[in-house]
C-alpha atoms as a PDB file:
ATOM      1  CA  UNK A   1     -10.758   7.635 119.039  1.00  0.00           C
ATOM      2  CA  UNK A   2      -6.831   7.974 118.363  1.00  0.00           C
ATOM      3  CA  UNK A   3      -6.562   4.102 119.459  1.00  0.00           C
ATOM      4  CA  UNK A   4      -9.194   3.476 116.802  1.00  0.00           C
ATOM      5  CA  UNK A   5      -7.686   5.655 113.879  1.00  0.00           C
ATOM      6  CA  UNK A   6      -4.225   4.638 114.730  1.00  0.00           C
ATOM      7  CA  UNK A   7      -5.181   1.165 114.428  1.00  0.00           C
ATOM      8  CA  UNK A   8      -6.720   1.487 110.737  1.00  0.00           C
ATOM      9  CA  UNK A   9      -3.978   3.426 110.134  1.00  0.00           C
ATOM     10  CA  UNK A  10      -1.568   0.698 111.187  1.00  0.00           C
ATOM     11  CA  UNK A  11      -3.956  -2.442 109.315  1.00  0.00           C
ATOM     12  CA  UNK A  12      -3.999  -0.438 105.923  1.00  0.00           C
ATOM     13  CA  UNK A  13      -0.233  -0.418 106.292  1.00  0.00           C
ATOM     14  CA  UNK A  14       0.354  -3.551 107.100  1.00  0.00           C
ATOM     15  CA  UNK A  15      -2.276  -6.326 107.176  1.00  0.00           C
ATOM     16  CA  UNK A  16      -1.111  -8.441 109.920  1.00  0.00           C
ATOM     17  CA  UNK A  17      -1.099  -5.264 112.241  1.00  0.00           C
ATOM     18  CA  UNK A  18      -5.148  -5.845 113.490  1.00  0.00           C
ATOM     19  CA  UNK A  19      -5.443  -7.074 116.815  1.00  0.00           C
ATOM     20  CA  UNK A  20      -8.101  -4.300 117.306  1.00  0.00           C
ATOM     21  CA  UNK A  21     -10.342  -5.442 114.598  1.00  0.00           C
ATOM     22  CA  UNK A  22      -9.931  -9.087 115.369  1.00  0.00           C
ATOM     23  CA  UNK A  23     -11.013  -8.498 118.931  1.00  0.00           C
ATOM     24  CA  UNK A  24     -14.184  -6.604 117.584  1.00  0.00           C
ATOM     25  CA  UNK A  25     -14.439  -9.020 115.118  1.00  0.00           C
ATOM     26  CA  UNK A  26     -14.671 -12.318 117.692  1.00  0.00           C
ATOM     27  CA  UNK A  27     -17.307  -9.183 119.748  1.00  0.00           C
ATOM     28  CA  UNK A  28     -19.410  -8.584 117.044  1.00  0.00           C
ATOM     29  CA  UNK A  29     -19.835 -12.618 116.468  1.00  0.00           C
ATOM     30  CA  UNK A  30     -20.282 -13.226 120.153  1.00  0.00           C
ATOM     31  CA  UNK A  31     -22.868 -10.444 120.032  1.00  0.00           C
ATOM     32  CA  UNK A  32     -24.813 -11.977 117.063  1.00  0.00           C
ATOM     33  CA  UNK A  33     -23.932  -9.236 114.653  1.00  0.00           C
ATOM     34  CA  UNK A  34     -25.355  -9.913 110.918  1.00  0.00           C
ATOM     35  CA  UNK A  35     -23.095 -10.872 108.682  1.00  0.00           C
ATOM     36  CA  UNK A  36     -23.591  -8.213 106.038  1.00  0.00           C
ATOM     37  CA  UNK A  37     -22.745  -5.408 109.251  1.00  0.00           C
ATOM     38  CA  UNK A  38     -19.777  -7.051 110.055  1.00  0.00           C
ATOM     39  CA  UNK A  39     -18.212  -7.128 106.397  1.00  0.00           C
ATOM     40  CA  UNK A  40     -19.496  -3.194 105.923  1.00  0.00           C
ATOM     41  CA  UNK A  41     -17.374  -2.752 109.056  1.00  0.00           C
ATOM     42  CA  UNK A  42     -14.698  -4.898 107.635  1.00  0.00           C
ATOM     43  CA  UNK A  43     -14.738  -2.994 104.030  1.00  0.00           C
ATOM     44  CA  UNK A  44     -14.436   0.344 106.341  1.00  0.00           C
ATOM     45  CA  UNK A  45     -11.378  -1.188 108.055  1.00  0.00           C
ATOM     46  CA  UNK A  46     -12.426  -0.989 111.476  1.00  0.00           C
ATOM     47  CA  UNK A  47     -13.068  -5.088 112.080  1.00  0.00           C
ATOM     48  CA  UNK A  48     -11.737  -7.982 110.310  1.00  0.00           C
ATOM     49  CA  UNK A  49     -14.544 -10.192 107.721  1.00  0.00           C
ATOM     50  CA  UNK A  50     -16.935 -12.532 108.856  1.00  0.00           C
ATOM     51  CA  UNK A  51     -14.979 -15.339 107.071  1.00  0.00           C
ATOM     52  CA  UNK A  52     -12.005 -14.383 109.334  1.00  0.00           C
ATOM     53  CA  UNK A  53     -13.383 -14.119 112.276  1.00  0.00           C
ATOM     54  CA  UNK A  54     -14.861 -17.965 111.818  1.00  0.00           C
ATOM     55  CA  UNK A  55     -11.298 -18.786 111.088  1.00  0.00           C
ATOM     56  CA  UNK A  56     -10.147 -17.472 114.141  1.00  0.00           C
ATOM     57  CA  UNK A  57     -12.742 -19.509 115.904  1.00  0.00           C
ATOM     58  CA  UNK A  58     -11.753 -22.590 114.313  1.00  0.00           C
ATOM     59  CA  UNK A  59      -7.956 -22.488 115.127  1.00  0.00           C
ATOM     60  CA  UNK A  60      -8.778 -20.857 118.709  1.00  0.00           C
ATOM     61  CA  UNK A  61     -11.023 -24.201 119.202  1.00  0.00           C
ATOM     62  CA  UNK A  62      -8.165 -26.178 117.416  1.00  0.00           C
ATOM     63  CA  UNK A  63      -5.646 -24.663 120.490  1.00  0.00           C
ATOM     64  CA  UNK A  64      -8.001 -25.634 122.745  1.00  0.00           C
ATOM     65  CA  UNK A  65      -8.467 -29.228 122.209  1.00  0.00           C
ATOM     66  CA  UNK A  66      -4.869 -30.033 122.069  1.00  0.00           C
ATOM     67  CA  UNK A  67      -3.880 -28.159 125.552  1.00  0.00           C
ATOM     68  CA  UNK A  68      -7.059 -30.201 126.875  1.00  0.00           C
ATOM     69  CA  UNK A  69      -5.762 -33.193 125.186  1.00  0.00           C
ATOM     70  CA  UNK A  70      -2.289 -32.874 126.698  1.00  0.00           C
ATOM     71  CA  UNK A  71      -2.880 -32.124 129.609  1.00  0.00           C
ATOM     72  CA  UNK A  72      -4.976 -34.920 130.256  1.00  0.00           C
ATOM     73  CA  UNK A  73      -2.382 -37.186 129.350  1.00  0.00           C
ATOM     74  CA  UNK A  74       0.246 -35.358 131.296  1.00  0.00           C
ATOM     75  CA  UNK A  75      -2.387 -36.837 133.917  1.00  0.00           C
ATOM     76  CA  UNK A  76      -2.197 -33.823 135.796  1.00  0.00           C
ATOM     77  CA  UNK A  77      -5.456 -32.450 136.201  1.00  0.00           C
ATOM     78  CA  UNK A  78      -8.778 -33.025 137.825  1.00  0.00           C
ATOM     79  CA  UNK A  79     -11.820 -34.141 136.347  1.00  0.00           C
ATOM     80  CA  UNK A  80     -14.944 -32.654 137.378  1.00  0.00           C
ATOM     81  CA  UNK A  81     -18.729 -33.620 136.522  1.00  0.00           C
ATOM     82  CA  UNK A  82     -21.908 -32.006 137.142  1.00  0.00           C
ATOM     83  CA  UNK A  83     -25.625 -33.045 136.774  1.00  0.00           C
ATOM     84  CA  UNK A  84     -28.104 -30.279 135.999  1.00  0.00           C
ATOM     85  CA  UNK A  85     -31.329 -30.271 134.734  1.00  0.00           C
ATOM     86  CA  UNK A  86     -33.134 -27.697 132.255  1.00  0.00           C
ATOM     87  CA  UNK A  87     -36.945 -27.083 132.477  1.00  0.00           C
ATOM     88  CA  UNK A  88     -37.681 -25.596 128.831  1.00  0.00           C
ATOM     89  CA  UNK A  89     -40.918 -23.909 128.848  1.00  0.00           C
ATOM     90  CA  UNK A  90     -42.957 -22.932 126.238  1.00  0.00           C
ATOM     91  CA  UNK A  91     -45.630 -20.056 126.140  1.00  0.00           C
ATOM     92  CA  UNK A  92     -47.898 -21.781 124.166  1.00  0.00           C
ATOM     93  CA  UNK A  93     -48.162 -25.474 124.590  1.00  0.00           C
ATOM     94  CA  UNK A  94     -49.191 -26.969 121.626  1.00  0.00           C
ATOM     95  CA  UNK A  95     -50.710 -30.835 120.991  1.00  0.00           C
ATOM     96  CA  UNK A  96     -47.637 -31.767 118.656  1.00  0.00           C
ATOM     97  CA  UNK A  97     -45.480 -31.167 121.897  1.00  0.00           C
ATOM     98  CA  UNK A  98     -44.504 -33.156 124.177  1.00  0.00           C
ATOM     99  CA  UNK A  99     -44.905 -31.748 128.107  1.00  0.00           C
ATOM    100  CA  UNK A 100     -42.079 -33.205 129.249  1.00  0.00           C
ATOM    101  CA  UNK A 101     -39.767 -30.519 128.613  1.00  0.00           C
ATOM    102  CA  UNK A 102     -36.937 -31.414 131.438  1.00  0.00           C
ATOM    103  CA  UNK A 103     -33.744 -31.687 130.110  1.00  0.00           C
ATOM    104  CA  UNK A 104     -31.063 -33.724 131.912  1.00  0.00           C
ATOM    105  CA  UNK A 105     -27.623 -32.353 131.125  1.00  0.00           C
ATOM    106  CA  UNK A 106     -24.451 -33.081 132.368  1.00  0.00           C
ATOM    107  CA  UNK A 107     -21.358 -30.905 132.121  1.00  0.00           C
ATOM    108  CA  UNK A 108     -17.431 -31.727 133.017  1.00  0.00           C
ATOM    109  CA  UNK A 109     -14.388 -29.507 133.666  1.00  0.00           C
ATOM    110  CA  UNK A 110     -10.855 -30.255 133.401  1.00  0.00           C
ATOM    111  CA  UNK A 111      -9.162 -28.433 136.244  1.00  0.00           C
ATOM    112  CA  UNK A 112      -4.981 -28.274 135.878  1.00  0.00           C
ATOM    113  CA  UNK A 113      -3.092 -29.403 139.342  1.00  0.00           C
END
Protein backbone atom coordinates (compact mmCIF):
# COMPACT_ATOMS: atom_id res chain seq x y z
CA UNK A 1 0.00 0.00 0.00
CA UNK A 2 2.85 2.65 0.91
CA UNK A 3 4.66 1.50 -2.50
CA UNK A 4 1.37 2.33 -4.18
CA UNK A 5 0.62 5.79 -2.45
CA UNK A 6 4.19 6.78 -2.59
CA UNK A 7 4.20 6.21 -6.16
CA UNK A 8 1.06 8.58 -6.95
CA UNK A 9 2.52 10.69 -4.72
CA UNK A 10 5.78 10.80 -6.64
CA UNK A 11 3.75 10.86 -10.51
CA UNK A 12 1.54 13.90 -9.34
CA UNK A 13 4.85 15.55 -8.54
CA UNK A 14 6.58 14.87 -11.25
CA UNK A 15 5.18 13.18 -14.38
CA UNK A 16 8.05 11.26 -15.59
CA UNK A 17 8.31 9.59 -12.03
CA UNK A 18 5.69 6.37 -13.07
CA UNK A 19 7.38 3.28 -13.58
CA UNK A 20 4.64 1.74 -11.31
CA UNK A 21 1.79 2.77 -13.42
CA UNK A 22 3.50 1.99 -16.66
CA UNK A 23 4.15 -1.54 -15.52
CA UNK A 24 0.34 -1.87 -14.59
CA UNK A 25 -0.40 -0.14 -17.50
CA UNK A 26 1.55 -2.75 -20.13
CA UNK A 27 -0.52 -5.57 -17.17
CA UNK A 28 -3.73 -4.32 -17.59
CA UNK A 29 -3.26 -4.42 -21.66
CA UNK A 30 -1.70 -7.84 -21.51
CA UNK A 31 -4.67 -8.82 -19.36
CA UNK A 32 -7.30 -7.46 -21.84
CA UNK A 33 -8.47 -4.70 -19.58
CA UNK A 34 -11.27 -2.33 -21.32
CA UNK A 35 -10.20 0.65 -22.31
CA UNK A 36 -12.61 2.89 -20.43
CA UNK A 37 -11.13 0.86 -16.88
CA UNK A 38 -7.82 1.57 -17.72
CA UNK A 39 -8.25 5.48 -18.31
CA UNK A 40 -10.62 5.58 -14.89
CA UNK A 41 -7.47 4.07 -13.38
CA UNK A 42 -5.34 6.47 -15.24
CA UNK A 43 -7.62 9.68 -14.22
CA UNK A 44 -7.17 8.19 -10.46
CA UNK A 45 -3.38 8.18 -10.98
CA UNK A 46 -2.67 4.75 -10.23
CA UNK A 47 -1.79 3.52 -14.14
CA UNK A 48 -0.74 5.45 -17.05
CA UNK A 49 -3.72 5.98 -20.26
CA UNK A 50 -4.53 3.56 -22.70
CA UNK A 51 -2.99 5.83 -25.42
CA UNK A 52 0.32 5.54 -23.45
CA UNK A 53 0.51 2.35 -22.80
CA UNK A 54 0.11 1.61 -26.87
CA UNK A 55 2.95 4.01 -27.14
CA UNK A 56 5.02 2.14 -25.00
CA UNK A 57 4.26 -0.90 -27.05
CA UNK A 58 5.16 0.68 -30.16
CA UNK A 59 8.69 1.98 -29.17
CA UNK A 60 9.28 -1.34 -26.98
CA UNK A 61 8.56 -3.24 -30.49
CA UNK A 62 10.62 -0.42 -32.24
CA UNK A 63 13.79 -1.58 -29.65
CA UNK A 64 13.17 -4.81 -30.52
CA UNK A 65 13.51 -4.93 -34.17
CA UNK A 66 16.66 -3.02 -34.29
CA UNK A 67 18.65 -5.28 -31.55
CA UNK A 68 17.19 -8.25 -33.81
CA UNK A 69 18.28 -6.42 -36.80
CA UNK A 70 21.81 -5.87 -35.51
CA UNK A 71 22.51 -8.58 -34.27
CA UNK A 72 21.84 -10.48 -37.19
CA UNK A 73 24.19 -8.57 -39.08
CA UNK A 74 26.81 -8.69 -36.41
CA UNK A 75 26.28 -12.42 -37.74
CA UNK A 76 26.52 -13.63 -34.41
CA UNK A 77 23.62 -15.54 -33.61
CA UNK A 78 21.79 -18.70 -34.43
CA UNK A 79 18.85 -19.14 -36.39
CA UNK A 80 16.34 -21.50 -35.33
CA UNK A 81 13.04 -22.83 -37.15
CA UNK A 82 10.24 -24.86 -36.06
CA UNK A 83 7.25 -26.58 -37.84
CA UNK A 84 4.06 -26.95 -35.82
CA UNK A 85 0.76 -27.55 -36.70
CA UNK A 86 -2.64 -26.15 -35.12
CA UNK A 87 -5.87 -28.26 -35.19
CA UNK A 88 -8.65 -25.41 -34.71
CA UNK A 89 -11.80 -26.95 -33.70
CA UNK A 90 -15.02 -25.70 -33.72
CA UNK A 91 -18.08 -26.74 -31.48
CA UNK A 92 -20.44 -26.41 -34.00
CA UNK A 93 -19.45 -27.25 -37.49
CA UNK A 94 -21.32 -25.41 -39.76
CA UNK A 95 -21.84 -26.02 -43.89
CA UNK A 96 -20.14 -22.52 -44.72
CA UNK A 97 -16.95 -24.10 -43.03
CA UNK A 98 -14.50 -25.71 -44.25
CA UNK A 99 -13.33 -29.12 -42.11
CA UNK A 100 -10.03 -28.76 -42.72
CA UNK A 101 -9.14 -26.77 -39.86
CA UNK A 102 -5.18 -27.78 -39.57
CA UNK A 103 -3.09 -25.01 -39.52
CA UNK A 104 0.57 -25.34 -40.57
CA UNK A 105 2.68 -22.75 -38.79
CA UNK A 106 6.12 -22.23 -38.62
CA UNK A 107 7.99 -20.21 -36.01
CA UNK A 108 11.92 -19.00 -35.86
CA UNK A 109 14.16 -17.76 -33.03
CA UNK A 110 17.18 -15.77 -33.14
CA UNK A 111 19.46 -17.13 -30.45
CA UNK A 112 22.72 -14.63 -29.60
CA UNK A 113 26.27 -16.70 -29.56
Amino acid sequence: RKTIITSIFMNGWNQKSNALQSLLGLFLQSAHTPYKVIDTLAHLGISVSADMINLAIQSLSKELHNSLQCLGWSLLASYTYDNFNVDLKTHAPTVEKSNNLLKHLTSGLLFPL
